[in-house]
Amino acid sequence: MQPKHPNGPHAPGTHAPGTPAPVAPAPDPEPAARLVRFRQPAPVPVDEPDDAREAARSGLDPAVHRELRLGFEEQVRRAAAGLLADDGFAALVARLPFRPGEHVVALGESTTADRLSWFEILRRLLPPGVRLSNLAVPGCTTTQALAQLPALTGRRPDWVLCMLGANDVQRLGPDAVRLVSADETRRNLLLLRELAGRRTSARWIWLTPTGVHAERVAAYPHFRRAGIGWANEDIEAVAAFLRGRPEPTVDTGSAVAATPVTPDGDGDGDDPHQPDGLHLTLAGQRSVAAALVRRLAGPA
């Protein structure tokens, strides 16, 4: 009996003549959606989306990337429209200090980089003449944010909305060491403000990091395997420091905590936290956007 030819019909990676070639499996939709939603790997900051470039960086088909991105944009559009449907809230939006021709830039981490973020909701609340640029990077610490100063100042912003600190307080390993020390976090935040103030005339607004759902964080399998965690006491310490600053500060923690949890048929509903207990749902992001509007609208 002769041995089979190595390229015969039963060799791995081949198919019989006359039969269609095997189709590569489609990417798992959930991880693909997460990559696109949180802009991973972080793209080069641009004002207009480039599906081909971002898809290549994510290992996704451009058509899949575009479909997911447009789906997130539609969710944000509906969230903004829902907020504006309230006449009282719409009146607050009309009193926001951002004017056509001005440039608003966001610094932050995954809460802001999220395509369903408070900043993307804000983008759809403001008139078209206001330009918004999102420089947030998932996983960014205050130390890493200092390296973004050239990108920030190069945009010549009129306003900077800064939401940082949640990754600094990540606890690592059995000794629960902070990723960035408390003193270093305060120093970095002050340095960001000081250096940006020297290089631009932008007005500065802080947003406190939001709290976590502690039980979910502790139980989340990925965090358990990696030996990482977050504690609300650490996050509140950063928030308290920012509330003591002279610049306007939006208290996002209280806004998210006040988000009513109204489960739907799937048990999610308006729950502000995702299953990992750290990241926000669209409902949580909507609460942050609403808190920002209420803080900045000023008196009638």
mmCIF file of C-alpha atoms in Angstrom:
data_model
loop_
_atom_site.group_PDB
_atom_site.id
_atom_site.type_symbol
_atom_site.label_atom_id
_atom_site.label_comp_id
_atom_site.label_asym_id
_atom_site.label_seq_id
_atom_site.Cartn_x
_atom_site.Cartn_y
_atom_site.Cartn_z
ATOM 1 C CA MET A 1 0.000 0.000 0.000
ATOM 2 C CA GLN A 2 1.480 3.298 -1.095
ATOM 3 C CA PRO A 3 1.674 6.146 1.376
ATOM 4 C CA LYS A 4 -0.699 9.002 0.855
ATOM 5 C CA HIS A 5 0.758 12.010 -0.889
ATOM 6 C CA PRO A 6 1.443 14.748 1.662
ATOM 7 C CA ASN A 7 -0.766 17.090 -0.329
ATOM 8 C CA GLY A 8 -3.556 14.554 -0.820
ATOM 9 C CA PRO A 9 -7.188 15.234 0.001
ATOM 10 C CA HIS A 10 -6.831 14.140 3.612
ATOM 11 C CA ALA A 11 -3.722 16.176 4.430
ATOM 12 C CA PRO A 12 -4.232 18.897 7.023
ATOM 13 C CA GLY A 13 -5.009 22.288 5.534
ATOM 14 C CA THR A 14 -6.225 20.934 2.172
ATOM 15 C CA HIS A 15 -9.590 20.111 0.681
ATOM 16 C CA ALA A 16 -10.752 17.684 -1.948
ATOM 17 C CA PRO A 17 -10.883 18.916 -5.592
ATOM 18 C CA GLY A 18 -14.247 20.322 -6.540
ATOM 19 C CA THR A 19 -15.262 21.132 -2.964
ATOM 20 C CA PRO A 20 -15.328 24.668 -1.580
ATOM 21 C CA ALA A 21 -12.355 25.799 0.466
ATOM 22 C CA PRO A 22 -13.015 25.903 4.193
ATOM 23 C CA VAL A 23 -14.110 29.270 5.491
ATOM 24 C CA ALA A 24 -12.156 30.798 8.352
ATOM 25 C CA PRO A 25 -14.295 31.032 11.477
ATOM 26 C CA ALA A 26 -15.789 34.438 12.177
ATOM 27 C CA PRO A 27 -14.359 36.268 15.191
ATOM 28 C CA ASP A 28 -16.177 35.758 18.456
ATOM 29 C CA PRO A 29 -18.672 38.653 18.442
ATOM 30 C CA GLU A 30 -18.318 39.536 22.133
ATOM 31 C CA PRO A 31 -14.513 40.045 22.225
ATOM 32 C CA ALA A 32 -14.686 41.794 18.837
ATOM 33 C CA ALA A 33 -17.332 44.185 20.116
ATOM 34 C CA ARG A 34 -15.241 44.892 23.214
ATOM 35 C CA LEU A 35 -12.170 45.671 21.121
ATOM 36 C CA VAL A 36 -14.109 48.186 19.059
ATOM 37 C CA ARG A 37 -16.056 49.620 21.983
ATOM 38 C CA PHE A 38 -12.938 50.375 24.023
ATOM 39 C CA ARG A 39 -10.755 51.328 21.022
ATOM 40 C CA GLN A 40 -8.162 48.618 21.560
ATOM 41 C CA PRO A 41 -5.399 48.727 20.586
ATOM 42 C CA ALA A 42 -5.608 52.473 21.214
ATOM 43 C CA PRO A 43 -5.685 54.225 17.825
ATOM 44 C CA VAL A 44 -3.635 57.233 16.844
ATOM 45 C CA PRO A 45 -5.900 60.103 17.940
ATOM 46 C CA VAL A 46 -7.861 61.499 15.009
ATOM 47 C CA ASP A 47 -11.114 63.383 14.784
ATOM 48 C CA GLU A 48 -12.659 61.120 12.162
ATOM 49 C CA PRO A 49 -12.889 57.303 12.429
ATOM 50 C CA ASP A 50 -10.806 55.197 10.054
ATOM 51 C CA ASP A 51 -12.320 51.721 10.042
ATOM 52 C CA ALA A 52 -9.636 50.185 7.819
ATOM 53 C CA ARG A 53 -6.758 51.363 10.006
ATOM 54 C CA GLU A 54 -8.438 50.582 13.324
ATOM 55 C CA ALA A 55 -9.697 47.223 12.036
ATOM 56 C CA ALA A 56 -6.184 46.242 10.980
ATOM 57 C CA ARG A 57 -4.831 47.128 14.421
ATOM 58 C CA SER A 58 -7.588 45.055 16.028
ATOM 59 C CA GLY A 59 -7.307 42.120 13.623
ATOM 60 C CA LEU A 60 -10.905 42.598 12.448
ATOM 61 C CA ASP A 61 -12.516 42.819 9.051
ATOM 62 C CA PRO A 62 -13.132 46.520 8.209
ATOM 63 C CA ALA A 63 -16.789 45.813 7.462
ATOM 64 C CA VAL A 64 -17.225 44.160 10.888
ATOM 65 C CA HIS A 65 -15.434 47.053 12.558
ATOM 66 C CA ARG A 66 -17.622 49.600 10.794
ATOM 67 C CA GLU A 67 -20.833 47.757 11.646
ATOM 68 C CA LEU A 68 -19.908 47.571 15.323
ATOM 69 C CA ARG A 69 -18.818 51.218 15.439
ATOM 70 C CA LEU A 70 -22.024 52.413 13.797
ATOM 71 C CA GLY A 71 -24.026 50.312 16.245
ATOM 72 C CA PHE A 72 -22.325 52.003 19.194
ATOM 73 C CA GLU A 73 -22.884 55.416 17.619
ATOM 74 C CA GLU A 74 -26.582 54.669 17.292
ATOM 75 C CA GLN A 75 -26.795 53.678 20.959
ATOM 76 C CA VAL A 76 -25.121 56.954 21.929
ATOM 77 C CA ARG A 77 -27.446 58.921 19.649
ATOM 78 C CA ARG A 78 -30.473 57.354 21.325
ATOM 79 C CA ALA A 79 -29.040 58.023 24.806
ATOM 80 C CA ALA A 80 -28.504 61.698 23.978
ATOM 81 C CA ALA A 81 -31.951 61.983 22.411
ATOM 82 C CA GLY A 82 -33.496 60.440 25.503
ATOM 83 C CA LEU A 83 -31.819 63.027 27.724
ATOM 84 C CA LEU A 84 -32.864 65.910 25.461
ATOM 85 C CA ALA A 85 -36.464 64.677 25.457
ATOM 86 C CA ASP A 86 -36.698 66.129 28.962
ATOM 87 C CA ASP A 87 -37.373 69.843 28.436
ATOM 88 C CA GLY A 88 -35.742 70.748 31.736
ATOM 89 C CA PHE A 89 -32.557 68.896 30.826
ATOM 90 C CA ALA A 90 -32.550 70.397 27.321
ATOM 91 C CA ALA A 91 -32.662 73.841 28.954
ATOM 92 C CA LEU A 92 -29.585 72.922 31.000
ATOM 93 C CA VAL A 93 -27.734 71.803 27.859
ATOM 94 C CA ALA A 94 -28.513 75.174 26.250
ATOM 95 C CA ARG A 95 -26.716 76.872 29.167
ATOM 96 C CA LEU A 96 -23.486 74.884 28.861
ATOM 97 C CA PRO A 97 -20.411 77.102 28.437
ATOM 98 C CA PHE A 98 -19.118 75.376 25.275
ATOM 99 C CA ARG A 99 -19.585 77.627 22.249
ATOM 100 C CA PRO A 100 -19.480 76.961 18.488
ATOM 101 C CA GLY A 101 -15.919 77.313 17.243
ATOM 102 C CA GLU A 102 -14.439 76.079 20.531
ATOM 103 C CA HIS A 103 -12.444 72.865 20.931
ATOM 104 C CA VAL A 104 -13.181 70.503 23.840
ATOM 105 C CA VAL A 105 -10.593 67.763 24.533
ATOM 106 C CA ALA A 106 -10.985 64.801 26.891
ATOM 107 C CA LEU A 107 -8.190 63.079 28.816
ATOM 108 C CA GLY A 108 -8.967 59.792 30.506
ATOM 109 C CA GLU A 109 -8.941 56.001 30.527
ATOM 110 C CA SER A 110 -11.427 53.323 29.468
ATOM 111 C CA THR A 111 -14.435 55.079 31.011
ATOM 112 C CA THR A 112 -13.824 57.962 28.604
ATOM 113 C CA ALA A 113 -12.337 55.974 25.685
ATOM 114 C CA ASP A 114 -15.523 53.863 25.611
ATOM 115 C CA ARG A 115 -17.498 54.468 22.396
ATOM 116 C CA LEU A 116 -20.545 54.596 24.686
ATOM 117 C CA SER A 117 -18.870 57.068 27.038
ATOM 118 C CA TRP A 118 -20.176 60.202 28.701
ATOM 119 C CA PHE A 119 -17.935 62.194 26.339
ATOM 120 C CA GLU A 120 -19.491 60.609 23.245
ATOM 121 C CA ILE A 121 -22.949 61.356 24.662
ATOM 122 C CA LEU A 122 -21.841 64.958 25.273
ATOM 123 C CA ARG A 123 -20.676 65.136 21.651
ATOM 124 C CA ARG A 124 -24.283 64.562 20.562
ATOM 125 C CA LEU A 125 -25.757 67.000 23.060
ATOM 126 C CA LEU A 126 -23.734 69.977 21.845
ATOM 127 C CA PRO A 127 -24.307 71.991 18.660
ATOM 128 C CA PRO A 128 -22.315 70.886 15.578
ATOM 129 C CA GLY A 129 -20.020 73.924 15.731
ATOM 130 C CA VAL A 130 -18.366 72.692 18.935
ATOM 131 C CA ARG A 131 -15.390 70.461 18.123
ATOM 132 C CA LEU A 132 -14.663 67.521 20.435
ATOM 133 C CA SER A 133 -11.533 65.325 20.516
ATOM 134 C CA ASN A 134 -11.259 62.201 22.647
ATOM 135 C CA LEU A 135 -7.645 61.487 23.687
ATOM 136 C CA ALA A 136 -8.564 58.886 26.332
ATOM 137 C CA VAL A 137 -6.610 55.618 26.352
ATOM 138 C CA PRO A 138 -7.852 52.420 28.058
ATOM 139 C CA GLY A 139 -5.709 51.496 31.052
ATOM 140 C CA CYS A 140 -4.111 54.948 31.249
ATOM 141 C CA THR A 141 -2.670 56.043 34.591
ATOM 142 C CA THR A 142 -1.937 59.626 35.590
ATOM 143 C CA THR A 143 1.759 58.901 34.979
ATOM 144 C CA GLN A 144 1.069 57.785 31.425
ATOM 145 C CA ALA A 145 -1.239 60.753 30.876
ATOM 146 C CA LEU A 146 1.702 63.112 31.391
ATOM 147 C CA ALA A 147 3.180 61.719 28.175
ATOM 148 C CA GLN A 148 0.032 62.886 26.364
ATOM 149 C CA LEU A 149 0.740 66.564 27.034
ATOM 150 C CA PRO A 150 2.259 67.158 23.565
ATOM 151 C CA ALA A 151 -0.833 65.633 21.931
ATOM 152 C CA LEU A 152 -3.093 67.661 24.205
ATOM 153 C CA THR A 153 -1.381 71.001 23.722
ATOM 154 C CA GLY A 154 -0.999 70.368 19.992
ATOM 155 C CA ARG A 155 -4.782 70.323 19.725
ATOM 156 C CA ARG A 156 -4.965 73.893 21.092
ATOM 157 C CA PRO A 157 -7.987 73.153 23.261
ATOM 158 C CA ASP A 158 -10.327 75.752 24.658
ATOM 159 C CA TRP A 159 -11.541 73.254 27.275
ATOM 160 C CA VAL A 160 -9.996 70.148 28.847
ATOM 161 C CA LEU A 161 -12.211 67.565 30.558
ATOM 162 C CA CYS A 162 -9.971 65.292 32.628
ATOM 163 C CA MET A 163 -11.125 62.015 34.195
ATOM 164 C CA LEU A 164 -8.184 60.043 35.591
ATOM 165 C CA GLY A 165 -7.170 58.116 38.708
ATOM 166 C CA ALA A 166 -9.095 54.844 38.502
ATOM 167 C CA ASN A 167 -6.138 52.895 37.133
ATOM 168 C CA ASP A 168 -3.736 54.462 39.608
ATOM 169 C CA VAL A 169 -5.611 52.825 42.506
ATOM 170 C CA GLN A 170 -5.557 49.342 40.982
ATOM 171 C CA ARG A 171 -4.207 46.957 43.616
ATOM 172 C CA LEU A 172 -1.692 44.299 42.532
ATOM 173 C CA GLY A 173 -0.767 40.913 43.924
ATOM 174 C CA PRO A 174 -1.113 39.385 47.389
ATOM 175 C CA ASP A 175 0.257 42.537 49.040
ATOM 176 C CA ALA A 176 -2.341 44.686 47.255
ATOM 177 C CA VAL A 177 0.225 47.307 46.227
ATOM 178 C CA ARG A 178 -1.181 50.312 44.370
ATOM 179 C CA LEU A 179 -0.193 50.648 40.727
ATOM 180 C CA VAL A 180 0.592 54.326 41.402
ATOM 181 C CA SER A 181 1.110 55.651 44.924
ATOM 182 C CA ALA A 182 -1.336 58.168 46.365
ATOM 183 C CA ASP A 183 1.350 60.874 46.539
ATOM 184 C CA GLU A 184 2.348 60.232 42.929
ATOM 185 C CA THR A 185 -1.271 60.393 41.771
ATOM 186 C CA ARG A 186 -1.762 63.800 43.389
ATOM 187 C CA ARG A 187 1.551 65.038 42.003
ATOM 188 C CA ASN A 188 0.688 63.853 38.472
ATOM 189 C CA LEU A 189 -2.760 65.434 38.485
ATOM 190 C CA LEU A 190 -1.363 68.772 39.650
ATOM 191 C CA LEU A 191 1.448 68.581 37.102
ATOM 192 C CA LEU A 192 -0.980 67.841 34.280
ATOM 193 C CA ARG A 193 -2.976 70.918 35.182
ATOM 194 C CA GLU A 194 0.077 73.121 35.698
ATOM 195 C CA LEU A 195 1.883 72.177 32.478
ATOM 196 C CA ALA A 196 -1.261 72.376 30.366
ATOM 197 C CA GLY A 197 -1.943 75.792 31.881
ATOM 198 C CA ARG A 198 1.506 76.988 30.854
ATOM 199 C CA ARG A 199 1.125 75.806 27.270
ATOM 200 C CA THR A 200 -2.530 76.561 26.577
ATOM 201 C CA SER A 201 -5.248 78.945 27.693
ATOM 202 C CA ALA A 202 -7.720 76.072 28.030
ATOM 203 C CA ARG A 203 -10.224 76.069 30.860
ATOM 204 C CA TRP A 204 -9.926 72.886 32.935
ATOM 205 C CA ILE A 205 -12.677 70.648 34.328
ATOM 206 C CA TRP A 206 -12.107 67.584 36.500
ATOM 207 C CA LEU A 207 -14.350 64.533 36.598
ATOM 208 C CA THR A 208 -13.831 62.245 39.560
ATOM 209 C CA PRO A 209 -13.278 58.544 38.839
ATOM 210 C CA THR A 210 -16.458 56.566 39.362
ATOM 211 C CA GLY A 211 -16.808 53.980 42.101
ATOM 212 C CA VAL A 212 -16.840 50.234 41.515
ATOM 213 C CA HIS A 213 -19.277 47.454 42.351
ATOM 214 C CA ALA A 214 -16.970 45.849 44.917
ATOM 215 C CA GLU A 215 -18.606 42.408 45.007
ATOM 216 C CA ARG A 216 -18.475 42.028 41.232
ATOM 217 C CA VAL A 217 -14.861 43.189 41.058
ATOM 218 C CA ALA A 218 -13.874 40.625 43.697
ATOM 219 C CA ALA A 219 -15.709 37.811 41.910
ATOM 220 C CA TYR A 220 -14.759 38.635 38.319
ATOM 221 C CA PRO A 221 -12.693 35.681 36.965
ATOM 222 C CA HIS A 222 -10.167 37.723 34.980
ATOM 223 C CA PHE A 223 -9.376 39.990 37.932
ATOM 224 C CA ARG A 224 -9.079 36.987 40.248
ATOM 225 C CA ARG A 225 -6.678 35.190 37.891
ATOM 226 C CA ALA A 226 -4.584 38.331 37.410
ATOM 227 C CA GLY A 227 -4.552 39.101 41.143
ATOM 228 C CA ILE A 228 -5.805 42.657 40.678
ATOM 229 C CA GLY A 229 -8.618 44.615 42.294
ATOM 230 C CA TRP A 230 -10.088 48.006 43.136
ATOM 231 C CA ALA A 231 -11.480 49.453 46.364
ATOM 232 C CA ASN A 232 -13.976 52.296 46.653
ATOM 233 C CA GLU A 233 -12.004 53.826 49.524
ATOM 234 C CA ASP A 234 -9.039 54.396 47.181
ATOM 235 C CA ILE A 235 -11.252 55.873 44.484
ATOM 236 C CA GLU A 236 -12.983 58.154 46.975
ATOM 237 C CA ALA A 237 -9.601 59.470 48.153
ATOM 238 C CA VAL A 238 -8.799 60.598 44.602
ATOM 239 C CA ALA A 239 -12.288 62.080 44.253
ATOM 240 C CA ALA A 240 -11.930 64.009 47.530
ATOM 241 C CA PHE A 241 -8.626 65.461 46.346
ATOM 242 C CA LEU A 242 -10.211 66.644 43.090
ATOM 243 C CA ARG A 243 -13.225 68.107 44.873
ATOM 244 C CA GLY A 244 -10.784 70.250 46.832
ATOM 245 C CA ARG A 245 -9.295 71.790 43.698
ATOM 246 C CA PRO A 246 -10.277 75.326 42.606
ATOM 247 C CA GLU A 247 -11.270 74.152 39.128
ATOM 248 C CA PRO A 248 -14.845 72.908 38.535
ATOM 249 C CA THR A 249 -15.185 69.232 39.477
ATOM 250 C CA VAL A 250 -17.958 66.854 38.441
ATOM 251 C CA ASP A 251 -18.701 64.277 41.145
ATOM 252 C CA THR A 252 -19.367 61.233 38.968
ATOM 253 C CA GLY A 253 -19.304 58.750 41.841
ATOM 254 C CA SER A 254 -22.480 60.047 43.438
ATOM 255 C CA ALA A 255 -24.154 60.300 40.017
ATOM 256 C CA VAL A 256 -23.435 56.656 39.184
ATOM 257 C CA ALA A 257 -24.392 55.495 42.679
ATOM 258 C CA ALA A 258 -27.754 57.230 42.258
ATOM 259 C CA THR A 259 -28.491 55.482 38.946
ATOM 260 C CA PRO A 260 -31.696 53.494 39.539
ATOM 261 C CA VAL A 261 -31.296 49.779 38.916
ATOM 262 C CA THR A 262 -34.395 48.600 37.054
ATOM 263 C CA PRO A 263 -33.745 45.073 35.758
ATOM 264 C CA ASP A 264 -35.198 44.074 32.422
ATOM 265 C CA GLY A 265 -35.924 40.581 31.179
ATOM 266 C CA ASP A 266 -32.207 39.830 30.926
ATOM 267 C CA GLY A 267 -31.454 41.064 34.424
ATOM 268 C CA ASP A 268 -29.439 44.074 33.196
ATOM 269 C CA GLY A 269 -31.750 47.033 32.609
ATOM 270 C CA ASP A 270 -30.329 50.309 33.906
ATOM 271 C CA ASP A 271 -27.637 48.748 36.084
ATOM 272 C CA PRO A 272 -24.749 51.261 35.947
ATOM 273 C CA HIS A 273 -21.963 48.643 36.138
ATOM 274 C CA GLN A 274 -20.986 45.883 33.755
ATOM 275 C CA PRO A 275 -20.478 42.329 35.086
ATOM 276 C CA ASP A 276 -16.834 43.071 35.901
ATOM 277 C CA GLY A 277 -17.995 45.697 38.425
ATOM 278 C CA LEU A 278 -15.453 48.201 37.099
ATOM 279 C CA HIS A 279 -16.637 49.445 33.719
ATOM 280 C CA LEU A 280 -19.875 51.325 33.191
ATOM 281 C CA THR A 281 -22.885 50.342 31.147
ATOM 282 C CA LEU A 282 -24.560 52.863 28.855
ATOM 283 C CA ALA A 283 -26.904 53.693 31.749
ATOM 284 C CA GLY A 284 -23.923 54.497 33.964
ATOM 285 C CA GLN A 285 -22.317 56.590 31.243
ATOM 286 C CA ARG A 286 -25.587 58.458 30.746
ATOM 287 C CA SER A 287 -25.586 59.323 34.457
ATOM 288 C CA VAL A 288 -22.058 60.736 34.173
ATOM 289 C CA ALA A 289 -23.013 62.842 31.140
ATOM 290 C CA ALA A 290 -26.082 64.161 32.964
ATOM 291 C CA ALA A 291 -23.986 65.030 36.026
ATOM 292 C CA LEU A 292 -21.547 66.954 33.850
ATOM 293 C CA VAL A 293 -24.352 68.959 32.267
ATOM 294 C CA ARG A 294 -25.942 69.766 35.631
ATOM 295 C CA ARG A 295 -22.596 70.818 37.141
ATOM 296 C CA LEU A 296 -21.615 73.119 34.275
ATOM 297 C CA ALA A 297 -24.967 74.578 33.217
ATOM 298 C CA GLY A 298 -24.887 77.231 35.912
ATOM 299 C CA PRO A 299 -27.860 79.146 37.292
ATOM 300 C CA ALA A 300 -30.839 79.923 35.079
#
